[in-house]
mmCIF file of C-alpha atoms in Angstrom:
data_model
loop_
_atom_site.group_PDB
_atom_site.id
_atom_site.type_symbol
_atom_site.label_atom_id
_atom_site.label_comp_id
_atom_site.label_asym_id
_atom_site.label_seq_id
_atom_site.Cartn_x
_atom_site.Cartn_y
_atom_site.Cartn_z
ATOM 1 C CA UNK W 1 34.119 -120.666 90.564
ATOM 2 C CA UNK W 2 32.390 -121.485 93.846
ATOM 3 C CA UNK W 3 29.372 -119.656 95.254
ATOM 4 C CA UNK W 4 30.248 -116.654 97.372
ATOM 5 C CA UNK W 5 27.222 -115.384 99.329
ATOM 6 C CA UNK W 6 28.922 -112.297 100.710
ATOM 7 C CA UNK W 7 29.988 -111.263 97.176
ATOM 8 C CA UNK W 8 26.439 -111.795 95.953
ATOM 9 C CA UNK W 9 25.199 -109.695 98.892
ATOM 10 C CA UNK W 10 27.676 -106.945 98.035
ATOM 11 C CA UNK W 11 26.569 -106.936 94.381
ATOM 12 C CA UNK W 12 22.895 -106.639 95.387
ATOM 13 C CA UNK W 13 23.878 -103.844 97.783
ATOM 14 C CA UNK W 14 25.841 -102.060 95.056
ATOM 15 C CA UNK W 15 22.763 -102.143 92.843
ATOM 16 C CA UNK W 16 20.724 -100.638 95.642
ATOM 17 C CA UNK W 17 23.343 -97.912 96.107
ATOM 18 C CA UNK W 18 23.282 -97.136 92.374
ATOM 19 C CA UNK W 19 19.504 -96.713 92.550
ATOM 20 C CA UNK W 20 19.853 -94.534 95.614
ATOM 21 C CA UNK W 21 22.510 -92.419 93.888
ATOM 22 C CA UNK W 22 20.154 -91.818 90.944
ATOM 23 C CA UNK W 23 17.334 -90.815 93.315
ATOM 24 C CA UNK W 24 19.605 -88.368 95.196
ATOM 25 C CA UNK W 25 20.846 -86.810 92.014
ATOM 26 C CA UNK W 26 17.545 -86.708 90.103
ATOM 27 C CA UNK W 27 15.058 -86.023 92.896
ATOM 28 C CA UNK W 28 17.064 -84.240 95.607
ATOM 29 C CA UNK W 29 19.703 -82.583 93.419
ATOM 30 C CA UNK W 30 22.412 -83.806 95.799
ATOM 31 C CA UNK W 31 25.698 -84.334 93.896
ATOM 32 C CA UNK W 32 28.575 -84.343 96.346
ATOM 33 C CA UNK W 33 27.699 -86.841 99.123
ATOM 34 C CA UNK W 34 25.852 -89.061 96.675
ATOM 35 C CA UNK W 35 29.060 -89.434 94.563
ATOM 36 C CA UNK W 36 31.007 -90.451 97.698
ATOM 37 C CA UNK W 37 28.316 -92.934 98.583
ATOM 38 C CA UNK W 38 28.345 -94.374 95.069
ATOM 39 C CA UNK W 39 32.126 -94.831 95.092
ATOM 40 C CA UNK W 40 32.288 -96.438 98.498
ATOM 41 C CA UNK W 41 29.142 -98.553 98.206
ATOM 42 C CA UNK W 42 30.117 -100.103 94.907
ATOM 43 C CA UNK W 43 33.713 -100.592 95.976
ATOM 44 C CA UNK W 44 32.809 -103.218 98.587
ATOM 45 C CA UNK W 45 31.940 -105.854 95.972
ATOM 46 C CA UNK W 46 34.882 -104.874 93.755
ATOM 47 C CA UNK W 47 37.298 -105.622 96.674
ATOM 48 C CA UNK W 48 35.491 -108.857 97.522
ATOM 49 C CA UNK W 49 35.821 -109.924 93.889
ATOM 50 C CA UNK W 50 39.573 -109.379 94.149
ATOM 51 C CA UNK W 51 39.660 -111.223 97.504
ATOM 52 C CA UNK W 52 37.913 -114.103 95.874
ATOM 53 C CA UNK W 53 40.874 -114.498 93.478
ATOM 54 C CA UNK W 54 43.582 -113.918 96.068
ATOM 55 C CA UNK W 55 46.683 -115.945 95.670
ATOM 56 C CA UNK W 56 47.285 -116.287 99.427
ATOM 57 C CA UNK W 57 45.398 -116.122 102.664
ATOM 58 C CA UNK W 58 47.212 -112.880 103.589
ATOM 59 C CA UNK W 59 46.138 -111.257 100.334
ATOM 60 C CA UNK W 60 42.551 -112.469 100.915
ATOM 61 C CA UNK W 61 42.506 -110.877 104.374
ATOM 62 C CA UNK W 62 43.953 -107.632 103.072
ATOM 63 C CA UNK W 63 41.317 -107.321 100.303
ATOM 64 C CA UNK W 64 38.522 -108.281 102.730
ATOM 65 C CA UNK W 65 39.762 -105.608 105.187
ATOM 66 C CA UNK W 66 39.593 -103.015 102.368
ATOM 67 C CA UNK W 67 36.033 -104.143 101.608
ATOM 68 C CA UNK W 68 35.252 -103.695 105.330
ATOM 69 C CA UNK W 69 36.659 -100.204 105.350
ATOM 70 C CA UNK W 70 34.603 -99.299 102.289
ATOM 71 C CA UNK W 71 31.509 -100.655 104.015
ATOM 72 C CA UNK W 72 32.268 -98.521 107.090
ATOM 73 C CA UNK W 73 32.663 -95.427 104.860
ATOM 74 C CA UNK W 74 29.421 -96.267 103.173
ATOM 75 C CA UNK W 75 27.627 -96.422 106.531
ATOM 76 C CA UNK W 76 29.101 -92.987 107.333
ATOM 77 C CA UNK W 77 27.696 -91.430 104.153
ATOM 78 C CA UNK W 78 24.318 -93.087 104.745
ATOM 79 C CA UNK W 79 24.237 -91.621 108.271
ATOM 80 C CA UNK W 80 25.116 -88.205 106.930
ATOM 81 C CA UNK W 81 22.351 -88.342 104.374
ATOM 82 C CA UNK W 82 19.843 -89.400 107.070
ATOM 83 C CA UNK W 83 20.958 -86.780 109.563
ATOM 84 C CA UNK W 84 20.960 -84.031 106.934
ATOM 85 C CA UNK W 85 17.386 -84.942 105.994
ATOM 86 C CA UNK W 86 18.121 -85.969 102.406
ATOM 87 C CA UNK W 87 16.867 -89.425 103.306
ATOM 88 C CA UNK W 88 14.758 -91.152 105.875
ATOM 89 C CA UNK W 89 16.262 -94.278 107.409
ATOM 90 C CA UNK W 90 13.642 -96.475 105.683
ATOM 91 C CA UNK W 91 14.687 -95.036 102.275
ATOM 92 C CA UNK W 92 18.236 -96.371 102.378
ATOM 93 C CA UNK W 93 19.899 -99.774 102.791
ATOM 94 C CA UNK W 94 21.699 -98.950 106.063
ATOM 95 C CA UNK W 95 20.634 -102.183 107.768
ATOM 96 C CA UNK W 96 21.844 -104.181 104.717
ATOM 97 C CA UNK W 97 25.162 -102.328 105.058
ATOM 98 C CA UNK W 98 25.422 -103.173 108.749
ATOM 99 C CA UNK W 99 24.860 -106.863 107.891
ATOM 100 C CA UNK W 100 27.670 -106.736 105.386
ATOM 101 C CA UNK W 101 29.914 -105.205 108.068
ATOM 102 C CA UNK W 102 29.064 -107.923 110.569
ATOM 103 C CA UNK W 103 29.693 -110.651 108.066
ATOM 104 C CA UNK W 104 32.917 -109.215 106.813
ATOM 105 C CA UNK W 105 34.162 -108.710 110.364
ATOM 106 C CA UNK W 106 33.444 -112.356 111.122
ATOM 107 C CA UNK W 107 35.128 -113.579 107.865
ATOM 108 C CA UNK W 108 38.242 -111.559 108.625
ATOM 109 C CA UNK W 109 38.444 -112.743 112.207
ATOM 110 C CA UNK W 110 38.068 -116.372 111.226
ATOM 111 C CA UNK W 111 40.601 -115.982 108.379
ATOM 112 C CA UNK W 112 43.147 -114.462 110.726
ATOM 113 C CA UNK W 113 42.522 -117.177 113.311
ATOM 114 C CA UNK W 114 43.000 -119.886 110.634
ATOM 115 C CA UNK W 115 46.165 -118.148 109.418
ATOM 116 C CA UNK W 116 47.626 -118.053 112.907
ATOM 117 C CA UNK W 117 46.721 -121.697 113.551
ATOM 118 C CA UNK W 118 48.621 -122.767 110.431
ATOM 119 C CA UNK W 119 51.893 -121.092 111.485
#
């Protein structure tokens, strides 16, 4: 299997989200939003793993778009945690998440452009 930098980035991000989830539950006793964050933040990589094994370009794009939606949801939960004073911005990987969103947006756009060129 070939190297996939965005998948590796998503795995590292998921590990950071798991650590943040543990901190929120153990230190802050926050159970609701942290669970949503855990689900969305770890789902990005799972969808990219599926995209990596897609059988068509259309399937790849669809899975990458789901990963992008999960990244957007993750950003939402991080913003809620910051604005509700559970976390400070420097305590969470929000910039890492924004980088994932930018990269996924670019990958999807290029994949769609390539798909349209090959029609």
